[in-house]
Coordinates of C-alpha atoms and ligand atoms in Angstrom, one line a residue:
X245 CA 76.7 5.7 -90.8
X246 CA 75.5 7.5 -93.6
X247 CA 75.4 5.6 -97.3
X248 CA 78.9 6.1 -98.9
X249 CA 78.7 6.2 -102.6
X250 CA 79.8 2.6 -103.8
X251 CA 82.3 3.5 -106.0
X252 CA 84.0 5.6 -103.6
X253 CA 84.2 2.5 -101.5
X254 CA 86.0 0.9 -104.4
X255 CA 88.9 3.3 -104.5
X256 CA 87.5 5.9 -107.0
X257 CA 88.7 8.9 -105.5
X258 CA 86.6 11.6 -107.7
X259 CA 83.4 9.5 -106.7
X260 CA 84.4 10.2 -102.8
X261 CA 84.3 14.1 -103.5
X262 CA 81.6 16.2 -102.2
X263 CA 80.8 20.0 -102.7
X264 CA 78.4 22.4 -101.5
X265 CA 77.5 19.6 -99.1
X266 CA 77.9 21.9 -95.7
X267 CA 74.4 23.6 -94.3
X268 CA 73.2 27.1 -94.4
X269 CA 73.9 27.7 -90.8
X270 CA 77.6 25.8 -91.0
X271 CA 80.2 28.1 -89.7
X272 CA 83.3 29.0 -91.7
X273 CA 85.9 31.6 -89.9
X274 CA 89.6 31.4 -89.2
X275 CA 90.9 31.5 -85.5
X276 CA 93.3 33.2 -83.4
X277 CA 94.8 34.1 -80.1
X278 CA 95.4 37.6 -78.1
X279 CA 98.7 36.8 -77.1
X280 CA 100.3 35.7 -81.0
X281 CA 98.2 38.1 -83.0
X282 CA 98.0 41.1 -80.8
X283 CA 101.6 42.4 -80.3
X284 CA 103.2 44.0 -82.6
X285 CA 101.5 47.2 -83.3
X286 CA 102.8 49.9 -85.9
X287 CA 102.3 53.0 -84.1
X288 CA 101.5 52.2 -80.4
X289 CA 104.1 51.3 -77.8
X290 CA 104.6 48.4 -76.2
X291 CA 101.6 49.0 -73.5
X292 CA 98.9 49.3 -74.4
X293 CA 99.8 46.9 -77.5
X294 CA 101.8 44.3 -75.8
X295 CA 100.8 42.9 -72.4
X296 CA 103.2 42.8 -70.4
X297 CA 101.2 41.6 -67.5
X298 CA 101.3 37.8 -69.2
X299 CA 103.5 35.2 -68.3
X300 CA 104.5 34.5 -72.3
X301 CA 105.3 38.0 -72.2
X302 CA 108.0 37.8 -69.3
X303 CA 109.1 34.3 -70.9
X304 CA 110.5 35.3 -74.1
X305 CA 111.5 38.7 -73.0
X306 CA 113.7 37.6 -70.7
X307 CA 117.2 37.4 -70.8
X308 CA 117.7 34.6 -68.1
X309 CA 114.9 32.6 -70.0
X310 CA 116.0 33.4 -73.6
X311 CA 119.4 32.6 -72.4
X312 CA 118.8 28.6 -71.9
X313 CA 118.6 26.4 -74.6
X314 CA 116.2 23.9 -73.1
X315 CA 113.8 26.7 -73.6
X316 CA 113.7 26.4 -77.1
X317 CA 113.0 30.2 -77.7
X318 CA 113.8 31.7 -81.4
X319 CA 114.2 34.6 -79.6
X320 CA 111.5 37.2 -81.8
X321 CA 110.5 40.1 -80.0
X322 CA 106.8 40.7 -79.1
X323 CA 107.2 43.6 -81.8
X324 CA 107.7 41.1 -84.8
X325 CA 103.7 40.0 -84.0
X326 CA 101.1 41.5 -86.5
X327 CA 99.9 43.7 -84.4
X328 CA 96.1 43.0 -84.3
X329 CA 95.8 45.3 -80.9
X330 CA 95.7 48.4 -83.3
X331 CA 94.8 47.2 -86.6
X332 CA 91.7 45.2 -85.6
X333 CA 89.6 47.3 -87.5
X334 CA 91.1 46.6 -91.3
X335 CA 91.9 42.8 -90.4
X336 CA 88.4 42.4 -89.5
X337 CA 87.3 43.9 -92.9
X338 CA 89.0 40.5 -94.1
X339 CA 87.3 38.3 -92.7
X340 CA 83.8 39.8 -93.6
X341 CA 85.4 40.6 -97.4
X342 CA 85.9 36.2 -97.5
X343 CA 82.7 36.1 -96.8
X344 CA 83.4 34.4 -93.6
X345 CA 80.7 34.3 -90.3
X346 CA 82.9 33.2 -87.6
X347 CA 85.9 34.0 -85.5
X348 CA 87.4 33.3 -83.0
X349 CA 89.8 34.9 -80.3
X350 CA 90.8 34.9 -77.1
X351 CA 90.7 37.3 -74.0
X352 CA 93.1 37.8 -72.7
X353 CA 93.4 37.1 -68.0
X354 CA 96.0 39.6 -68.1
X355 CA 94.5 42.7 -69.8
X356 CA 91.3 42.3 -67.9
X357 CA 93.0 41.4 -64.5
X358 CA 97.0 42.9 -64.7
X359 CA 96.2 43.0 -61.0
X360 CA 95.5 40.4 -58.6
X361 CA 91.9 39.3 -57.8
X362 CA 92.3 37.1 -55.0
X363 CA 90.3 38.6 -52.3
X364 CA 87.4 40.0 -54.6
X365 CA 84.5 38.6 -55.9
X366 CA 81.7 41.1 -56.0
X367 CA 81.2 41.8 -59.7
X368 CA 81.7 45.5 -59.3
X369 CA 84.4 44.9 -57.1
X370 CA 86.6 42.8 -59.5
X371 CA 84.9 45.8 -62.3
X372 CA 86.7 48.3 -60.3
X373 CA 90.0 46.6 -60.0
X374 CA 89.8 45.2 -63.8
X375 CA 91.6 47.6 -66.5
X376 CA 89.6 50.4 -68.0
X377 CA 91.9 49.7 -71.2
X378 CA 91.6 46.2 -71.3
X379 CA 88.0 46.5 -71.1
X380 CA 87.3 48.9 -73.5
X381 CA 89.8 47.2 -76.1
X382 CA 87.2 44.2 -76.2
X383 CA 84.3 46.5 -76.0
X384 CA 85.4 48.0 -79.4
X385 CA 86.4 44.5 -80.7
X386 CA 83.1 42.9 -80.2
X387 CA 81.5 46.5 -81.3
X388 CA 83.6 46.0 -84.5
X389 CA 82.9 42.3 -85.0
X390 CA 78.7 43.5 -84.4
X391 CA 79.2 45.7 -86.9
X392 CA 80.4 43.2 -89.9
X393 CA 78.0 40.7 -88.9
X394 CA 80.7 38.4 -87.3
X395 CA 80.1 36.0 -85.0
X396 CA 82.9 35.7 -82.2
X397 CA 83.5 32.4 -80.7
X398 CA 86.1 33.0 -77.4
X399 CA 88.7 31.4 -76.0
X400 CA 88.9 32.4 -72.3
X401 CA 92.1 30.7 -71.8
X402 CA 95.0 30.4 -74.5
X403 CA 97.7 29.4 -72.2
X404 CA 98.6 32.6 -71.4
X405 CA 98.3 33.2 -67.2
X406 CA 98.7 36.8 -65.6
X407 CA 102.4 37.3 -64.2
X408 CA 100.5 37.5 -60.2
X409 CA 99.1 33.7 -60.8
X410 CA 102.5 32.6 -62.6
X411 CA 106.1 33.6 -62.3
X412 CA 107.5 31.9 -65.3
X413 CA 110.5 33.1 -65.6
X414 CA 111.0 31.9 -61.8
X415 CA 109.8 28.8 -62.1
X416 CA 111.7 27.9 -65.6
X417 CA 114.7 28.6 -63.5
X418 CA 113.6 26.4 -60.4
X419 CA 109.8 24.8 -60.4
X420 CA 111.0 24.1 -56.1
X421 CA 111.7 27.7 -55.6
X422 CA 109.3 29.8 -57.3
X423 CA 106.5 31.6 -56.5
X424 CA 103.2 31.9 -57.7
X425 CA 103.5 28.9 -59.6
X426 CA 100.4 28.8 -61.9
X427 CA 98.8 25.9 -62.9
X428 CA 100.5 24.1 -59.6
X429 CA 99.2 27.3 -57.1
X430 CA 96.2 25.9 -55.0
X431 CA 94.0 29.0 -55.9
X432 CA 93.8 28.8 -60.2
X433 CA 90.8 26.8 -60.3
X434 CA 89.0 29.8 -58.0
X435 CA 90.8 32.5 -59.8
X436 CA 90.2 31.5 -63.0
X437 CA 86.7 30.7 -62.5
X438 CA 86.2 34.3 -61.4
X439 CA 87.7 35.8 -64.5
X440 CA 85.8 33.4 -66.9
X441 CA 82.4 34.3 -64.9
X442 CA 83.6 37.8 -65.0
X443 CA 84.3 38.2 -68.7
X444 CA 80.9 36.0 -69.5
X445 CA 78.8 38.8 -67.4
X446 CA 81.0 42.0 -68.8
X447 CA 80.5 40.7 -72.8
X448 CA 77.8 38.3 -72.6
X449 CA 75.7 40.7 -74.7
X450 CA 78.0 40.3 -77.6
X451 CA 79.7 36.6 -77.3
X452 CA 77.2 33.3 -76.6
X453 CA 79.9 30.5 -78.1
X454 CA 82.7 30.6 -75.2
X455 CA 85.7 27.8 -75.1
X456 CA 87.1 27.7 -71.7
X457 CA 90.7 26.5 -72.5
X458 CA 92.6 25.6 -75.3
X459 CA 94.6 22.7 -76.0
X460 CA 95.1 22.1 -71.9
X461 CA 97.8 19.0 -72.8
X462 CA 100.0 21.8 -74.3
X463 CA 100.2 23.3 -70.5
X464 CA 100.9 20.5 -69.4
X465 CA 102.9 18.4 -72.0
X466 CA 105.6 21.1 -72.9
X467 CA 105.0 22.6 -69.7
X468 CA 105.8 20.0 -67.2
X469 CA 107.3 17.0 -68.9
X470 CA 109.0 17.1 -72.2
X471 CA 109.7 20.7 -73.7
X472 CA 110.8 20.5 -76.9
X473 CA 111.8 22.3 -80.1
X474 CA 108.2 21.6 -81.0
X475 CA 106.6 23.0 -78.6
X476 CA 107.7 24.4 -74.9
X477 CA 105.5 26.5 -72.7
X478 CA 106.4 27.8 -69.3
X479 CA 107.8 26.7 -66.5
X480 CA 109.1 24.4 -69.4
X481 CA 110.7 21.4 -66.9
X482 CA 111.3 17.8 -67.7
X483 CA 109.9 14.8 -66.0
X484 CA 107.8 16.9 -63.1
X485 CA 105.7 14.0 -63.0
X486 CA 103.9 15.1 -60.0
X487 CA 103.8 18.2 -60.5
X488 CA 102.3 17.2 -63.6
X489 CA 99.6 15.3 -62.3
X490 CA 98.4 18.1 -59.6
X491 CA 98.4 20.6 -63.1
X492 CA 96.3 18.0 -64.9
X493 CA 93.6 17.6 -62.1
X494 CA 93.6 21.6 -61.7
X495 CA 93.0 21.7 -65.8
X496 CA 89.9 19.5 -65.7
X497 CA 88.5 21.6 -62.1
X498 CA 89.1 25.0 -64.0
X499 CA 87.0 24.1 -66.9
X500 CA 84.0 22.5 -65.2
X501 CA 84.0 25.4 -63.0
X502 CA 84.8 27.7 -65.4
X503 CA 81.8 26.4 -67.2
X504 CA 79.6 26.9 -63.6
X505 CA 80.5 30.3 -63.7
X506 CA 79.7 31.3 -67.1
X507 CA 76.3 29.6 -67.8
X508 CA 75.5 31.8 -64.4
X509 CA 77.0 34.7 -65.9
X510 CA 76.2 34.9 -69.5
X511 CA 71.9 35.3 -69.6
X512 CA 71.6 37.4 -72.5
X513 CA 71.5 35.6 -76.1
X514 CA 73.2 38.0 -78.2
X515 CA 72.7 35.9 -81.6
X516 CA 69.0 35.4 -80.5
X517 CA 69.0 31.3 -80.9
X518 CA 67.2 30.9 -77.8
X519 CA 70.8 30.3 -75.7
X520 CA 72.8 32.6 -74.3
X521 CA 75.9 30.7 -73.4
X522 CA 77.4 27.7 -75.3
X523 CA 80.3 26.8 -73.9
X524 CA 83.2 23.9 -74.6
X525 CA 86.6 23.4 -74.4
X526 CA 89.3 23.2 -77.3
X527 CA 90.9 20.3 -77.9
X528 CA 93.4 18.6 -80.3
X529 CA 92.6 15.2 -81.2
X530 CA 95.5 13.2 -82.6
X531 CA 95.4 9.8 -83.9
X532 CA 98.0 7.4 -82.9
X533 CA 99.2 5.1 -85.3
X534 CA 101.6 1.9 -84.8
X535 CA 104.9 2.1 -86.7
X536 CA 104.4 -1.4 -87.5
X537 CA 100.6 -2.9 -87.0
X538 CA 101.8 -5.9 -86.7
X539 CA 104.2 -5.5 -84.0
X540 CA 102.0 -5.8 -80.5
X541 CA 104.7 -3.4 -78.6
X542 CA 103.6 -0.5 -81.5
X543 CA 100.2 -1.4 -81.6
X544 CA 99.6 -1.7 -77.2
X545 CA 102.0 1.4 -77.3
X546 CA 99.8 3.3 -79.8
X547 CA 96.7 2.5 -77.9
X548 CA 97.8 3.0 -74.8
X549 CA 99.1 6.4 -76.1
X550 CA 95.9 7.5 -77.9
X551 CA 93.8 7.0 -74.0
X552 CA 96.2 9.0 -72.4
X553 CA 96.4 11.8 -75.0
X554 CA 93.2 11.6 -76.3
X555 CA 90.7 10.3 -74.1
X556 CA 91.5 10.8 -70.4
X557 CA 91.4 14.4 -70.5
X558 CA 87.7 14.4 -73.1
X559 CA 86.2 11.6 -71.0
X560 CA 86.7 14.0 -67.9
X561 CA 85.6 17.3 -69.5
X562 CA 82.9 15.6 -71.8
X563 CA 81.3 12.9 -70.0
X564 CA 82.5 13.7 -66.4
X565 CA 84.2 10.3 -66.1
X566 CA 87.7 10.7 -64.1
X567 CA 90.8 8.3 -64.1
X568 CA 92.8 9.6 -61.0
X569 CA 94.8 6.6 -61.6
X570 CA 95.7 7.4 -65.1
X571 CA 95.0 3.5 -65.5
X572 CA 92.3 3.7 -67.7
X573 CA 89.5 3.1 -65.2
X574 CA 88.0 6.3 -64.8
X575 CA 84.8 6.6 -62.6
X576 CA 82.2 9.1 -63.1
X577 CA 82.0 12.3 -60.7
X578 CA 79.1 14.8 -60.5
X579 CA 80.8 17.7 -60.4
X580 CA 82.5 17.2 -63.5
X581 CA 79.3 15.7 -65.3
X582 CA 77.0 17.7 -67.9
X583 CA 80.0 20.6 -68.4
X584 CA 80.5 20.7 -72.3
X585 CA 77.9 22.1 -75.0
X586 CA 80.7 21.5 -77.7
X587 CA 83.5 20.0 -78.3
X588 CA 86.2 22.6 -80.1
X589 CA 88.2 19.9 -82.5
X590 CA 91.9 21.1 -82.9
X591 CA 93.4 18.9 -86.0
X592 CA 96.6 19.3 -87.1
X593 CA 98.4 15.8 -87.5
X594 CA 98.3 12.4 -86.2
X595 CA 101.3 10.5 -84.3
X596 CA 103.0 7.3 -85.7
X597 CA 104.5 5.0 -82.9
X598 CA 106.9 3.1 -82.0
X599 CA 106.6 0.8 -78.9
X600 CA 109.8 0.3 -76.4
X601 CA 109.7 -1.9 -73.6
X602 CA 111.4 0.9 -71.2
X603 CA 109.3 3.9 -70.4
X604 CA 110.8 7.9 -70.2
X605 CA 107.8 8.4 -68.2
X606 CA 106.9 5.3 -65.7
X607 CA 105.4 7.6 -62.8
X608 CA 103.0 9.6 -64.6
X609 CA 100.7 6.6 -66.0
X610 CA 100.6 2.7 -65.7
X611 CA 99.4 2.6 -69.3
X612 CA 102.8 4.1 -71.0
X613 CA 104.5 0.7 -69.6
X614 CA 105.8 0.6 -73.3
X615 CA 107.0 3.9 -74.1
X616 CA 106.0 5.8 -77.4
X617 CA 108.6 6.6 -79.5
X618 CA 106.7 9.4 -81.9
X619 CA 107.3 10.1 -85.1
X620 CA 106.6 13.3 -87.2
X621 CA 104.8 15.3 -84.7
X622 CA 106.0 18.4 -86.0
X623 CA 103.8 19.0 -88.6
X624 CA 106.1 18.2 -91.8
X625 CA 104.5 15.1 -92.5
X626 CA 100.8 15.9 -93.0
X627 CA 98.0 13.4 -92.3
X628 CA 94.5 14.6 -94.0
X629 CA 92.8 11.0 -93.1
X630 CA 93.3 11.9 -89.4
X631 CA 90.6 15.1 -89.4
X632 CA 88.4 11.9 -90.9
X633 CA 89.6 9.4 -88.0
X634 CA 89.4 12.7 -85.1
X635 CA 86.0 13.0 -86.3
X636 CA 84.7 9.7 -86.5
X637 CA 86.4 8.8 -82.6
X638 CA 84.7 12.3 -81.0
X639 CA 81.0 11.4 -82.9
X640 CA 81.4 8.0 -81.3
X641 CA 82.7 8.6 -77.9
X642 CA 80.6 11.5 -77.1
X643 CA 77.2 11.2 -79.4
X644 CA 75.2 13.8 -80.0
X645 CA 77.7 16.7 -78.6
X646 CA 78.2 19.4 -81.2
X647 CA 81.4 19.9 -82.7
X648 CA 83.0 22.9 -84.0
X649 CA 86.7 22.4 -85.9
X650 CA 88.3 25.7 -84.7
X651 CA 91.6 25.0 -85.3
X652 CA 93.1 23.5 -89.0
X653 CA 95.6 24.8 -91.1
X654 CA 99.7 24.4 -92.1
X655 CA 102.6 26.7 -92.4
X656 CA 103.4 28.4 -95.5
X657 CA 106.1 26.2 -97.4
X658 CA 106.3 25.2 -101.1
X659 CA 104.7 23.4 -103.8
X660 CA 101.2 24.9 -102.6
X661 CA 101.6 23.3 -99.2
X662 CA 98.9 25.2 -97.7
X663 CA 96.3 24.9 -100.6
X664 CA 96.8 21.0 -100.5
X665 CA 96.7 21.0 -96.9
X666 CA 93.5 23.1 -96.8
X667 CA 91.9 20.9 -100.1
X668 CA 92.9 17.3 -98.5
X669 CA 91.5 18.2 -95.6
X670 CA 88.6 19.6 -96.5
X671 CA 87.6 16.4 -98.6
X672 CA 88.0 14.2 -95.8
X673 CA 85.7 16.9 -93.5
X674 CA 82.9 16.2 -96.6
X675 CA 83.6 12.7 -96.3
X676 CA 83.0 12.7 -92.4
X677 CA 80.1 14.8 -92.8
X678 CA 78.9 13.0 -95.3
X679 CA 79.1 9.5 -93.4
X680 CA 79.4 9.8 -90.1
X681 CA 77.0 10.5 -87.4
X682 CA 78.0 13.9 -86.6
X683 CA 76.3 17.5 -85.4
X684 CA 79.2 19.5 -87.0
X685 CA 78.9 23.0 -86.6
X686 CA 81.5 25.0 -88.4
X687 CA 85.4 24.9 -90.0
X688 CA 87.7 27.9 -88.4
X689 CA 91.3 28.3 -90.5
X690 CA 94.5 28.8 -88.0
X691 CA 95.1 31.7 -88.9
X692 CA 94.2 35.0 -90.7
X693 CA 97.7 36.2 -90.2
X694 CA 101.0 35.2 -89.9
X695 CA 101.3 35.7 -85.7
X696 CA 103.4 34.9 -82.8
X697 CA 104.0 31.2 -83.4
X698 CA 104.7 30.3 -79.5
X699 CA 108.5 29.5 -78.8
X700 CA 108.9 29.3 -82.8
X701 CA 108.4 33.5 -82.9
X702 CA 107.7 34.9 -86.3
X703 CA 109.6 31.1 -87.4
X704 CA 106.3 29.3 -89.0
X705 CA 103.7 31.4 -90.2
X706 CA 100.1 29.9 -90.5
X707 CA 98.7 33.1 -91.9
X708 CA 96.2 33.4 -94.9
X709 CA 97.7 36.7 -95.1
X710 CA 101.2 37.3 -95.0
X711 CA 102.8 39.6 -92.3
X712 CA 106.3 40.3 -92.4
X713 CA 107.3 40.8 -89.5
X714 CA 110.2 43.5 -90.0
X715 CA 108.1 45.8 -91.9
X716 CA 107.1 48.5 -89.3
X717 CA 103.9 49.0 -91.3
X718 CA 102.6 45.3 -90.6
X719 CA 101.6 45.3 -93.9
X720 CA 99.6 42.3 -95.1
X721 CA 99.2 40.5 -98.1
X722 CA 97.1 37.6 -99.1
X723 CA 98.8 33.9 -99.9
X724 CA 97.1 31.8 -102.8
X725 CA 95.7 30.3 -100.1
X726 CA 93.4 32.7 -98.7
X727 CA 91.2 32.8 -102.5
X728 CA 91.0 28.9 -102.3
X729 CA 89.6 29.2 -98.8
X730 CA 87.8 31.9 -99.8
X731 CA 86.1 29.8 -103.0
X732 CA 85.8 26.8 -100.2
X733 CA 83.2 29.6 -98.1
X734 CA 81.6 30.5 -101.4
X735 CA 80.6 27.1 -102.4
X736 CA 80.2 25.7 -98.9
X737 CA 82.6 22.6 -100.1
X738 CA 85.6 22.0 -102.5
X739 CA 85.3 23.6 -105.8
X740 CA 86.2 20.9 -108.1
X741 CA 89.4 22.7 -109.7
X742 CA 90.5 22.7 -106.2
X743 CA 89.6 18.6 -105.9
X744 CA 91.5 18.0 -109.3
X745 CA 94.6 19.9 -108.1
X746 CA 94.8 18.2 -105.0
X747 CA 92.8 14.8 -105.3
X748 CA 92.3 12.3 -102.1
X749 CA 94.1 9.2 -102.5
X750 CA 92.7 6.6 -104.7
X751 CA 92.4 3.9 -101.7
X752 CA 90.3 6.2 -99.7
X753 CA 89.4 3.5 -97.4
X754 CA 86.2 4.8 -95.1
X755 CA 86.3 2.0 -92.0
X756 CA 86.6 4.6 -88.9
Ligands
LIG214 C1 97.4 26.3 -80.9 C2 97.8 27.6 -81.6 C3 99.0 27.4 -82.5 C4 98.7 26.3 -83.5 C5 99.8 26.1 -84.6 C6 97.6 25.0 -81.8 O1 98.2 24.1 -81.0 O2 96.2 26.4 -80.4 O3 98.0 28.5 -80.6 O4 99.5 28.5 -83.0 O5 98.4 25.1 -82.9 O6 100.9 25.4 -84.0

């Protein structure tokens, strides 16, 4: 721990405040996603702009899938999306004119590969059956970001699968029936190694920073067990528990071998650091938090809660250490061992709750004996001390990894909600930085633009810039909170108008 200035520690809120505290090389960008940013396009059809080779694309297209209510699906067309596919170009100019360094995207499986690959593994085999569009749309990208002097940081996978590895409008209908079945087909940890080594050789000259999946416990949560209104992603069943458990273990395969293929792949440094591939994963950290801390049920439940959300899945893909028994005894395993540079820190919110003595879910893991009740997971209830706590749980867990925050931001709502959530959470980031043992690398905002919001549509928008989505123009127009992030770049910390407006709370209370 680094020196925390007395006062601070006695409450004084003002004297907890840093600015201008992050390093020359820090990275600040904002983040996105092919699949919510890219549709949408004013003057192109559908293909080449929407892709209809993904899985999302057949799941809230389709009439049998928009038709049940357990799907959760607003209903938006790919249309309403912003777009990005043809107006890369100007929304790029954005993020240079904020003085920002970073961004980060995804590829997209299904533009490269709207065909199969199983079969092929020769690189200029898979080149020949890969799209010439697909590939030349990221060519340009990366031409476009090299030209602004942006660095990209990719996502390989952002949930989306290619319609040949996943029929998900199939398999939301019947999980027992369908065919290929994703995440559950024995092939996707071959098949999407291939891609990722693929994509690591095609653009390895432009991209070094690669994530391999994002947030893989929204597959599987939403996917496999408890679709909700917050969240659902295809095949979007209840209670699979098994099925559940085979789509966990093929998560953690696909990102250490994932991770195999693209250190082989990727051998030119393209931002001349002396490394040519830095690969991670993307991850959201939640903290748990007992309703009542002194109730045991809460407090077990809570705990029990944060392993299995938290830690099971990082131990594996950080340190290599695997619980098949979901028990909490995890054993370590060479060939998961040594496969993360970084660690790609989601924050968004942290989870209060509430022990019960039955469990919704008593196959999938001994440790949810007491069942969490949550509370406020969808994102009304804001919890800018958790980006503190995330921080303070990943530097101690896994010393000395990197971490990069590429995902942290709020939909637009009022009184200023995204300005306080972007000032409260930065001055707990300076606080971390500031006291903790931590490599932190760089802050990425979710998102430039208003985008596809998942099952929500065009429902919450997280944009810095405004997008509406029934304009056929896609024009866009910048919130208040894309000058205070803007200022945040500028002075590498929280100008202090910005700290007065928003202040932290007076007990700022610094024990991790
Ligand atoms: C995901 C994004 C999503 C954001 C806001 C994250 O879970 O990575 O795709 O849009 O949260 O909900």
């Amino acid at each position: 721990m680094r020196s925390v200035p007395w006062l601070c520690l006695l409450g004084l809120a003002s004297a907890c405040r840093d600015s201008g505290e992050l390093p020359e090389g820090f990275v600040f960008g904002t983040s996105t996603a092919g699949f919510q940013v890219e549709m949408g396009c004013p003057k192109l059809g559908t293909p080449p702009c929407a892709d209809t080779r993904s899985d999302w694309y057949a799941f809230i297209t389709s009439t049998v899938t928009l038709a049940r209510s357990g799907n959760f699906l607003a209903g938006d067309p790919p249309e309403s999306g912003p777009g990005f596919y043809e107006l890369y170009e100007e929304d790029l100019d954005r993020v240079k004119a904020m003085g920002l360094t970073g961004f980060r995207m995804s590829i997209e499986w299904s533009r490269v590969f709207p065909e199969s690959t199983v079969g092929t593994s020769d690189h200029e085999a898979l080149r020949a059956i890969a799209s010439p569009e697909g590939l030349d749309y990221y060519r340009r990208l990366f031409a476009a970001l090299e030209a602004r002097g942006i660095t990209p940081l990719v996502t390989l996978n952002h949930y989306t699968l290619p319609v040949w590895m996943h029929d998900a409008v199939g398999c939301n209908r019947s999980l027992d029936r369908c065919s290929p079945r994703g995440w559950l087909e024995p092939n996707i940890v071959e098949e999407i190694a291939k891609y990722a080594g693929f994509v690591a050789r095609e653009f390895g000259a432009s991209v070094d920073t690669w994530a391999t999946l994002n947030e893989p416990l929204a597959v599987l949560i939403p996917g496999y067990l408890l679709p909700s209104r917050d969240r659902t992603n295809p095949p979007a069943q209840t209670l699979r528990t098994r099925e559940a458990k085979m789509v966990l273990s093929n998560l953690i395969e696909a990102h250490a071998r994932m991770v195999d293929e693209v250190r082989a792949a990727d051998t030119v440094d393209a931002d001349g650091d002396g490394k040519a591939a830095f690969v991670g994963i993307v991850y959201p950290i939640a903290p748990f938090r007992p309703l009542d801390p002194s109730n045991p049920i809460d407090r077990i439940a809570a705990k029990n809660l944060f392993y299995v959300y938290n830690e099971l899945f990082l131990n594996a893909v950080l340190l290599g250490v695997l619980d098949e028994a979901l028990d909490g005894q995890g054993a370590r395993r060479e060939h998961l061992a040594d496969r993360a540079d970084f660690l790609g820190l989601n924050y968004y919110f942290s989870v209060t709750v509430k022990g019960e003595e039955s469990s919704v879910l008593p196959d999938f893991s001994p440790l949810l004996t007491f069942d969490p009740f949550m509370i406020d997971t969808s994102g009304e209830r804001t919890d800018p001390r958790g980006l503190f706590d995330a921080l303070a749980f990943a530097s101690q867990n896994y010393p000395g990894l990197p971490i990069i925050i590429t995902e942290n931001g709020t939909f637009d709502g009022p009184e200023d909600r995204q300005e306080r959530f972007l000032a409260e959470h930065m001055s707990w980031l300076l606080a971390a930085q500031r006291t903790l043992d931590l490599d932190l690398r760089g802050f990425y905002w979710w998102s430039l633009m208003d985008n596809y919001e998942w099952n929500h549509g065009m429902g919450l928008r997280f944009g810095l810039f405004r997008v509406d989505p029934d304009d056929r123009t896609k024009t866009r127009t910048a919130r208040p909170v894309q000058a205070s992030y803007q200022r945040v770049v500028e002075e590498r910390g929280l100008p202090s108008d910005l700290a007065d407006r928003f202040p932290v709370p007076a007990a700022l209370d610094l024990t991790p």
